XYZ file of C-alpha atoms in Angstrom:
514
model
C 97.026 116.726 160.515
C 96.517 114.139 163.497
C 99.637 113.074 165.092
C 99.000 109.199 166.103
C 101.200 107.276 168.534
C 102.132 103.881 166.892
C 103.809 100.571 168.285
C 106.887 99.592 167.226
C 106.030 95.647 166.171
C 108.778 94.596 164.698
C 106.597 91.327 163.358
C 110.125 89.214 163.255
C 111.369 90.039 166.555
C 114.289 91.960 164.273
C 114.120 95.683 165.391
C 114.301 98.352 163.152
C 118.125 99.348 161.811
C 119.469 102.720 163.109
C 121.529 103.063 160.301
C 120.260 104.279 156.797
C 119.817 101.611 154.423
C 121.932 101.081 151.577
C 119.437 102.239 148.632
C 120.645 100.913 145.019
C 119.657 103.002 142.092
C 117.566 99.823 140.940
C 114.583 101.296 143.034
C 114.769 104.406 140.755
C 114.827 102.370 137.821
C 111.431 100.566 139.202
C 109.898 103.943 140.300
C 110.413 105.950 136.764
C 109.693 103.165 135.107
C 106.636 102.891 137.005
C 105.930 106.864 136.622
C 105.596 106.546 133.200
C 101.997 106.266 133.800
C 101.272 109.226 135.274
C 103.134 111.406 132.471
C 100.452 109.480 130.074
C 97.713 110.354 132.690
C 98.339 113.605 131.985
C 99.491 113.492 128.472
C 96.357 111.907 127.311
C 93.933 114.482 129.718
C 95.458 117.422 128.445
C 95.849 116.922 124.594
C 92.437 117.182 124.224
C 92.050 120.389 125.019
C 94.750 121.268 122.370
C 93.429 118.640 120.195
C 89.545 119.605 120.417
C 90.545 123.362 118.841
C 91.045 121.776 115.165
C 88.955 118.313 115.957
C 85.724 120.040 114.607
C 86.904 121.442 111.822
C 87.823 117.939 110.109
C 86.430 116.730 106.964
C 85.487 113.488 108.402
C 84.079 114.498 112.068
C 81.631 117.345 110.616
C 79.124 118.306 112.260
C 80.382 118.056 115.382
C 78.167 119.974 118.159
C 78.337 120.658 121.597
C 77.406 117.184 122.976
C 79.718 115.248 121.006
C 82.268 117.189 121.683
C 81.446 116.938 125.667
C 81.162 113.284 125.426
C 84.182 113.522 123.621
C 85.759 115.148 126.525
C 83.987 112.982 129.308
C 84.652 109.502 128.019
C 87.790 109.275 129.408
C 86.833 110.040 133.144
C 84.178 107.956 132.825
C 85.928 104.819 131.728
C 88.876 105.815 134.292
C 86.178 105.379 137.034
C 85.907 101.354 135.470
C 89.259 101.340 135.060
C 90.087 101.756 138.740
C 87.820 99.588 139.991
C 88.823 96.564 137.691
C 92.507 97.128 138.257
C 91.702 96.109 142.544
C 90.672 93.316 142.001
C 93.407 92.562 138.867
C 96.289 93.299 140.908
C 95.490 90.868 143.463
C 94.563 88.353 141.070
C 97.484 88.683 138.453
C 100.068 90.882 140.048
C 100.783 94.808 140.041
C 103.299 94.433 137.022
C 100.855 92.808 134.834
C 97.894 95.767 135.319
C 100.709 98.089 134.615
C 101.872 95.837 130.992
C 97.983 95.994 130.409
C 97.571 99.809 130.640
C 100.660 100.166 128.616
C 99.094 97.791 126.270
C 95.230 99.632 126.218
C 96.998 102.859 126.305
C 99.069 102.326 122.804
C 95.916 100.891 121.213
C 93.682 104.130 122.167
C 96.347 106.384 121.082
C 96.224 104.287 117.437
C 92.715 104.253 117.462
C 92.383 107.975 118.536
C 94.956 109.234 115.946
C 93.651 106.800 112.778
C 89.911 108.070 113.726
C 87.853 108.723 110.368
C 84.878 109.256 112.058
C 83.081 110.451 115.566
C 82.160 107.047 117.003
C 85.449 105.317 116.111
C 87.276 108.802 118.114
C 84.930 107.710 120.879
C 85.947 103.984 120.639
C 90.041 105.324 121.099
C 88.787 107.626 124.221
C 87.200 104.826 125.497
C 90.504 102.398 125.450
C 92.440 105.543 126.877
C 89.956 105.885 129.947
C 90.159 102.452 131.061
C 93.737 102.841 130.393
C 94.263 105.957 132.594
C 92.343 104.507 135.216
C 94.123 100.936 135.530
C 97.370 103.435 135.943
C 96.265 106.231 138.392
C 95.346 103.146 140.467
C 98.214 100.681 140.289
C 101.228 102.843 140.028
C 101.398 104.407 143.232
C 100.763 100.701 144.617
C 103.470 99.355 142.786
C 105.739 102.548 144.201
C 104.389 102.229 147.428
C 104.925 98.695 148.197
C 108.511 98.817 146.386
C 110.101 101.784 148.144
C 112.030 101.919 151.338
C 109.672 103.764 153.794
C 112.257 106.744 153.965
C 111.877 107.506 150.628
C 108.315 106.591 149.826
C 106.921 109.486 149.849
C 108.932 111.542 147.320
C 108.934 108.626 145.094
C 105.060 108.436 145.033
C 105.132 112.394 144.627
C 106.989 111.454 141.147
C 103.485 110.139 140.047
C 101.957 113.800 140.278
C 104.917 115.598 138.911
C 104.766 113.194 135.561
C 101.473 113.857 135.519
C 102.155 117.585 135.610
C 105.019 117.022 133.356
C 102.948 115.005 131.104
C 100.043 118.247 130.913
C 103.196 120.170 129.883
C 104.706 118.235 127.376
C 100.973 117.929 125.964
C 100.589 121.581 125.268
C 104.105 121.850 124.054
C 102.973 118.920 121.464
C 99.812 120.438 120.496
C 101.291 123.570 119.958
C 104.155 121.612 117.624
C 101.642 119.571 115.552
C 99.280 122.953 115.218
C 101.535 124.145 112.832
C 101.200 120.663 110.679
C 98.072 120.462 108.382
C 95.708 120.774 112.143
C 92.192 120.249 110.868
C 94.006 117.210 109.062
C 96.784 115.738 110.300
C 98.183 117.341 113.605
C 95.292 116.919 115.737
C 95.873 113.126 114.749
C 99.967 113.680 115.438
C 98.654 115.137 119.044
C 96.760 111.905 119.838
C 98.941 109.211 118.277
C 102.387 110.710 120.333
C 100.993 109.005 123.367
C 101.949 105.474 121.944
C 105.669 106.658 122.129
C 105.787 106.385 126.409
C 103.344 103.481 126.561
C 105.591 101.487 124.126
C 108.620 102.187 126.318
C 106.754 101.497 129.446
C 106.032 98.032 127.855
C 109.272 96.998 127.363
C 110.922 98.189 130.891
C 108.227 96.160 132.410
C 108.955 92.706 130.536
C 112.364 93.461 132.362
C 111.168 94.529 135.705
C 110.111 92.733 138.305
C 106.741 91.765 140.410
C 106.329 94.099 143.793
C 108.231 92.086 146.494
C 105.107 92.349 149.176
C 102.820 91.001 146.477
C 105.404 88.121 145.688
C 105.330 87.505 149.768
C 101.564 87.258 150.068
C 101.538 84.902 147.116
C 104.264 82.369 148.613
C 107.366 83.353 146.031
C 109.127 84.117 149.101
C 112.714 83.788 147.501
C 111.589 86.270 144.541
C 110.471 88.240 146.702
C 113.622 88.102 148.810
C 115.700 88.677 145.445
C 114.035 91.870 144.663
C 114.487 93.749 148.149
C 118.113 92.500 147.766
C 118.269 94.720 144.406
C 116.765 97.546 146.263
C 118.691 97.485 149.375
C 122.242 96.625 147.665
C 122.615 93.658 149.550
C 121.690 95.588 153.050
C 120.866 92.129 154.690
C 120.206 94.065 157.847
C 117.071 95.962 156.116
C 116.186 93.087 153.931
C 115.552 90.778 156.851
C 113.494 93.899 158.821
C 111.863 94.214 155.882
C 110.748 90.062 155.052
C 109.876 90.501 158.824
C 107.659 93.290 158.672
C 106.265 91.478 155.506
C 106.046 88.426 156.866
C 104.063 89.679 160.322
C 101.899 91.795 157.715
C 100.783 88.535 156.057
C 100.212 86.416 159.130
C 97.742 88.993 160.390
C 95.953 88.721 157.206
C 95.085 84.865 157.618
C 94.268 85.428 161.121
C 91.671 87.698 160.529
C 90.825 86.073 156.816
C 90.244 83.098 159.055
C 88.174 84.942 161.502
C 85.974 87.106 158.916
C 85.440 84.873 155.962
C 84.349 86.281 152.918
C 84.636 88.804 150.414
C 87.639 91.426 150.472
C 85.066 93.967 150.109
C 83.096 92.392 153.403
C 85.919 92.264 154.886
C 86.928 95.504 154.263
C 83.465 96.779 155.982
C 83.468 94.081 158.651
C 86.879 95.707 159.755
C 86.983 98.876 161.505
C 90.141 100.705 161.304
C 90.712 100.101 157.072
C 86.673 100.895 157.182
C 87.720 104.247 158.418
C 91.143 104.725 156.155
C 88.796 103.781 153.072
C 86.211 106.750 154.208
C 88.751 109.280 154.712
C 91.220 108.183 151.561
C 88.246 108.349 149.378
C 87.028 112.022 150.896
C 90.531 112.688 149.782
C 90.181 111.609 146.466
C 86.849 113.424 146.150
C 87.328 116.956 147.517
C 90.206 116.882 145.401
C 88.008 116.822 142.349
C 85.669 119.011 144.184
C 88.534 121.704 144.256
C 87.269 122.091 140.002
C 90.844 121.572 139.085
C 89.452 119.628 136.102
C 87.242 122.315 135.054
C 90.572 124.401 134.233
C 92.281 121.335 133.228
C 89.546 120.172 130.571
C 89.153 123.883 129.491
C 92.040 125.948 129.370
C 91.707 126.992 126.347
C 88.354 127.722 126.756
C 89.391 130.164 129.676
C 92.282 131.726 128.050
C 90.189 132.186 124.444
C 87.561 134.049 126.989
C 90.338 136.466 128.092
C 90.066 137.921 124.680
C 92.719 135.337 122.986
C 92.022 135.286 118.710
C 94.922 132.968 117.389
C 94.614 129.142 118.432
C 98.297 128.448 118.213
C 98.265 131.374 120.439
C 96.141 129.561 122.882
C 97.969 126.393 122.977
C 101.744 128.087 123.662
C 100.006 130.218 126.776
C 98.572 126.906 128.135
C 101.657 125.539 127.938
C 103.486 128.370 129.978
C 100.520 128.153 132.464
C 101.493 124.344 132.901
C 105.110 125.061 132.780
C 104.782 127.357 135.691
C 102.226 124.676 137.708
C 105.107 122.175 137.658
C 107.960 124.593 139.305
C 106.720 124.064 142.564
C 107.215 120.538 142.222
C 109.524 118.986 145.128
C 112.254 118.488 142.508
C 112.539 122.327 140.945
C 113.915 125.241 142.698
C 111.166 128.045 143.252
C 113.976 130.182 142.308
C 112.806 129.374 138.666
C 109.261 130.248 139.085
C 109.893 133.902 138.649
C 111.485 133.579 135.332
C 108.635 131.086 133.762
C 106.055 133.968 135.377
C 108.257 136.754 132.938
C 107.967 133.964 130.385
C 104.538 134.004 130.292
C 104.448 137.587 130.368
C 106.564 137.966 127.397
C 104.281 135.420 125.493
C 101.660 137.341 126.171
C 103.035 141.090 124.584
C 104.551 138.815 121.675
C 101.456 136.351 120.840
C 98.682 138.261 121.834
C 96.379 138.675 119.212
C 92.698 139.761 120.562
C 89.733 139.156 119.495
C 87.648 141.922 118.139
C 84.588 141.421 120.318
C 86.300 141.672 123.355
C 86.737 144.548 125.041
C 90.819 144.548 125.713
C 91.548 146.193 129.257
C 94.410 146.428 131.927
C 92.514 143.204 133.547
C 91.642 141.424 130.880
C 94.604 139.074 131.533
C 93.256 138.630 135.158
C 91.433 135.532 134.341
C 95.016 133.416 132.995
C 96.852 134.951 135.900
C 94.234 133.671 138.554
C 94.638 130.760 136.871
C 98.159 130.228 137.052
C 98.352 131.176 140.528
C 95.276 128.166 141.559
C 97.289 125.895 139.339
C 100.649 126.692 141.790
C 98.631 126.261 144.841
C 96.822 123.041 143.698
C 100.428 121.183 142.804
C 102.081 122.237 145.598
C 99.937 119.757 148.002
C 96.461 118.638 146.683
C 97.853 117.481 143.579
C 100.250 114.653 145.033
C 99.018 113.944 148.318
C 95.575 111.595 148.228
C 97.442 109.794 145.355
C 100.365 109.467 148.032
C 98.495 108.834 151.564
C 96.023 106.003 149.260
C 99.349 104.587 148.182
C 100.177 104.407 152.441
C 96.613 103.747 154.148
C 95.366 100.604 153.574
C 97.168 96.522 154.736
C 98.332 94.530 151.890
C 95.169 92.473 151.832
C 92.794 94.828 151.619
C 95.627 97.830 149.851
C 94.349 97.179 145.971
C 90.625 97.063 146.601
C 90.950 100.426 148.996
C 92.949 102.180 146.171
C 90.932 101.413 143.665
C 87.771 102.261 145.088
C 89.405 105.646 146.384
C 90.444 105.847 142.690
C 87.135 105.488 141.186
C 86.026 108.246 143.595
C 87.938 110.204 142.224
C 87.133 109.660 138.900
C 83.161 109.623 139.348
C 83.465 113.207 140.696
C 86.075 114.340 138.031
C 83.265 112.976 135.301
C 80.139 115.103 137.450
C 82.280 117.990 137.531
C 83.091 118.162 134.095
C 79.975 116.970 132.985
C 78.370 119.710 135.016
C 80.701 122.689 134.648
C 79.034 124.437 131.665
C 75.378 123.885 132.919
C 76.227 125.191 136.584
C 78.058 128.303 134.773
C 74.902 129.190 133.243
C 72.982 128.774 136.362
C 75.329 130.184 138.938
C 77.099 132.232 136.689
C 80.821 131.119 136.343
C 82.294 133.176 139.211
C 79.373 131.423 141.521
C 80.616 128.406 140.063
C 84.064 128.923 141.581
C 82.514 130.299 144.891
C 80.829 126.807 145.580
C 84.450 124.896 144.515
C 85.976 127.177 147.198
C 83.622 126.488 149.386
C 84.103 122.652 149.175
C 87.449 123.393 149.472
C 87.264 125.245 152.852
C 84.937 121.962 153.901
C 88.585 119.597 152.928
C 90.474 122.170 154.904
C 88.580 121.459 158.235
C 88.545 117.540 157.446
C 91.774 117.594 156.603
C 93.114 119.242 159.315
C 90.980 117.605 162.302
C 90.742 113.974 160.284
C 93.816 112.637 158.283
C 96.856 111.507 160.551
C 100.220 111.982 159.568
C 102.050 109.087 158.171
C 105.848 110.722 158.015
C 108.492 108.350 159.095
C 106.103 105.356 159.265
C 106.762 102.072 157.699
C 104.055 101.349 154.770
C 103.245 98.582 157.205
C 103.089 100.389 160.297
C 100.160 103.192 158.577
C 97.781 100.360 159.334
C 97.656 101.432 163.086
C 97.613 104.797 162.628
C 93.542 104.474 162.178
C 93.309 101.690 164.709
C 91.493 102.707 168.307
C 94.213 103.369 171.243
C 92.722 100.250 172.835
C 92.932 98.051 169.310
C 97.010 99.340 169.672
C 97.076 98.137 172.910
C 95.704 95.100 172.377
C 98.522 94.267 169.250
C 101.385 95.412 171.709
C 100.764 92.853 174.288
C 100.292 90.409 171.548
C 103.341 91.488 170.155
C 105.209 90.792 173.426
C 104.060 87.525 173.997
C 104.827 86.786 170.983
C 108.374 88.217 171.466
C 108.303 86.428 174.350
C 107.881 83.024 173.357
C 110.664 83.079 170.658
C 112.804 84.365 173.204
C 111.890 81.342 174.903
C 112.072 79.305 172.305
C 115.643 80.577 171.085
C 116.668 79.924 174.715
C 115.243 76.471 174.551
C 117.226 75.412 171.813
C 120.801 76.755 173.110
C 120.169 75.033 176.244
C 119.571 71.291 174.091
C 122.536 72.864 171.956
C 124.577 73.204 175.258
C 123.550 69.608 176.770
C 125.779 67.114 176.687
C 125.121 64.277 174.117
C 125.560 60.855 174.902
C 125.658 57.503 172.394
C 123.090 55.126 172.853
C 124.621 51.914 172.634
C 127.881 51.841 174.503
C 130.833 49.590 173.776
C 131.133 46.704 176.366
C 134.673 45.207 175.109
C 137.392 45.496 177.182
């Protein structure tokens, strides 16, 4: 990655503390709280490929062919894409904690929908309600984390987005796999969908308690509440809660001064400014060669790739897409890699337990090759591409413009996730499915080189201070000398009033009797 020089603007004339700051566990609280989103990101993505085994075969949703069931599937990146871009301009309008209550809300009504479904269209209906929900939440949660977290710790707190998301594609399987045993073609593919309510309901009520995200408080003029929240975070620290308000505070002043001087939509603005022009280009690329890795291609059809390894029985299918998961998420941050060897033996056991093949397969010593290939991209993907353009979106962008950026970067994400799924089976056909994955590498070895020469480094930087990491040496410059003089002056002015402080006072009538 690039390596950027940035000035230290302390935006209060308060440097920055040397000492650690005094983190409270009420920042976790916000941040799991928060989280909860991703784990029903991933939740709702990956039942349906559990779910979709038995869907079919109802009573009700007969005759179900091909395209259904690929709209089915699609819906829900689709509407994500909306999602995104409505929760922008949301967030700025009614707050980050109310988009979050709102995709809590959406999310609980598609699950009821989805699970009460007595017909195609009205299944549709629920995956439409859990697409917008999904993307109002891949959008404002790390936004919400980002913007509440102490800049030493930001980064593994965003990261807790991915891993529920991971955690959430686990538990989804494991689910499936439970409710496969319950009535399927009647009842548990209904169970699978409906479990989803469970989180969102809990995610509700935490945020009726929890508060607003102190920079968007700031911006908005509740500069007491917002004062009151980094006090919960920072246990009282009033050392990093005034460098902090500062940082906020010179953050916010910028942002009328150039409001003032580029009137107009945040979008125009956006475009009219050069260095968040460039962090939107290169968050977004981020966002979109991640989809053009075809991660979603396994994620949508696992069990579509593990039934084409030579798998018979469908519970069959479900369990060994959950190990696959379960094995993805032990090279989160969090979990020893110690670990990973055991899941891998696992798996292998499953497989000489569970295995039952199907009869027009041919069953060979690398016949398994396809899951194992599988499990080893999955491991690769989560171990960086998974987290990061959800984390370095969460960094790039001011506070003016941070909502907007995100959730166009979101919806980039999104659009391509919906072309590559939409286009996964035709381009098999076409390309044949190993020249399918030859073109996704070779996308990937395109993000390698941008990666590599284009995004900079944001370790160790303030959420405030990634701003100038895209800025031109000269645009730097220019903000340092401002900085000084501005330094400078309330120096002055500080000096100024100890000297009138200092000055002797006199009355101004004086007493003539003698």
């Amino acid at each position: 990655m690039v390596q950027v020089n940035v000035v230290d603007i302390g935006g209060s004339g308060v440097s920055k503390p040397t000492s650690k700051p005094n983190i409270s566990f009420y920042v976790y609280i916000l941040s799991f709280a928060a989280v909860i989103g991703g784990f029903l990101f991933g939740y709702d993505t990956g039942i349906v490929s559990s779910a979709m085994l038995y869907v079919p075969d109802n009573s009700g949703m007969r005759p179900m062919n091909n395209m259904w069931q690929e709209l089915i599937v699609s819906m829900t990146p689709g509407c994500a894409a909306i999602g995104s871009l409505i929760s922008g301009p949301g967030s700025d309008w009614i707050g980050r904690r109310y988009v979050i209550l709102s995709a809590s809300a959406i999310f609980t009504v598609g699950a009821g929908i989805c699970a009460g479904s007595i017909n195609k269209p009205m299944l549709l209906v629920g995956r439409v309600f859990l697409g917008i929900a999904i993307g109002l939440a891949s959008m404002i949660v790390p936004v919400y984390v980002g913007e509440s977290s102490p800049s030493h710790i930001r980064g593994r707190l965003i990261t807790l987005f991915q891993l529920m998301i991971t955690l959430g594609l686990v538990i989804a399987n494991i689910v499936g796999g439970a409710f496969s045993y319950i009535n399927p073609d009647q009842v548990g593919w209904r169970l699978m969908f409906g479990f989803a309510a469970v989180p969102a309901i809990i995610q509700f009520v935490c945020f009726i308690f929890l508060p607003e995200s102190p920079r968007w408080l700031y911006e908005h003029d509740r500069i007491q509440e917002s004062k009151e929240v980094l006090t919960k975070i920072y246990s009282g620290d009033s050392e990093w809660i005034d460098y902090e308000l500062g940082e906020i505070d010179f953050t916010c002043k910028q942002q009328k001064e150039a409001k003032a001087q580029q009137s107009g939509f945040v979008l125009l603005r956006i475009l009219q400014t050069p260095h968040v022009r460039k962090a939107l280009l290169i968050g977004s690329l981020l966002q979109t060669f991640q989809q053009l890795s075809g991660i979603n291609t396994v994620m949508y059809y696992t069990g579509n790739i593990i039934r084409s390894a030579g798998v018979k029985n469908k519970h069959t299918t479900i369990w060994i897409s959950a190990g696959v998961y379960h094995t993805q998420m032990a090279v989160k941050p969090m979990i020893p890699l110690r670990i990973i060897p055991a899941l891998d033996n696992v798996v292998e056991e499953s497989f000489k337990i569970l295995y039952e093949w199907e009869d027009v397969y041919c069953h060979t010593r690398y016949t398994v090759l396809p899951i194992i290939i599988m499990v080893i991209y999955l491991l690769c993907f989560s171990a960086g591409y998974a987290p990061l353009p959800w984390v370095m979106n969460a960094e790039f962008y001011p506070l003016w413009a941070r909502s907007t950026c995100v959730g166009i970067a979101t919806a980039c994400n999104w659009i391509f996730n919906l072309i590559i799924s939409l286009t996964f089976l035709s381009l098999s056909q076409a390309a044949t499915k190993y020249g399918t994955f030859f073109i996704y590498a070779g996308c990937t070895v395109v993000a390698l080189v941008f990666i590599y020469f284009c995004v900079p480094e944001t370790k160790g930087y303030s959420i405030d201070e990634v701003e100038q990491l895209f800025m031109t040496k000269e645009k730097r410059e220019e903000m340092r000398r401002k900085e000084e003089r501005a330094q400078k002056a309330r120096r002055d002015s500080r000096r100024e009033a100890e000297r009138k402080e200092r000055a002797p006072t006199y009355p101004d009538t004086f007493d003539m009797r003698f």
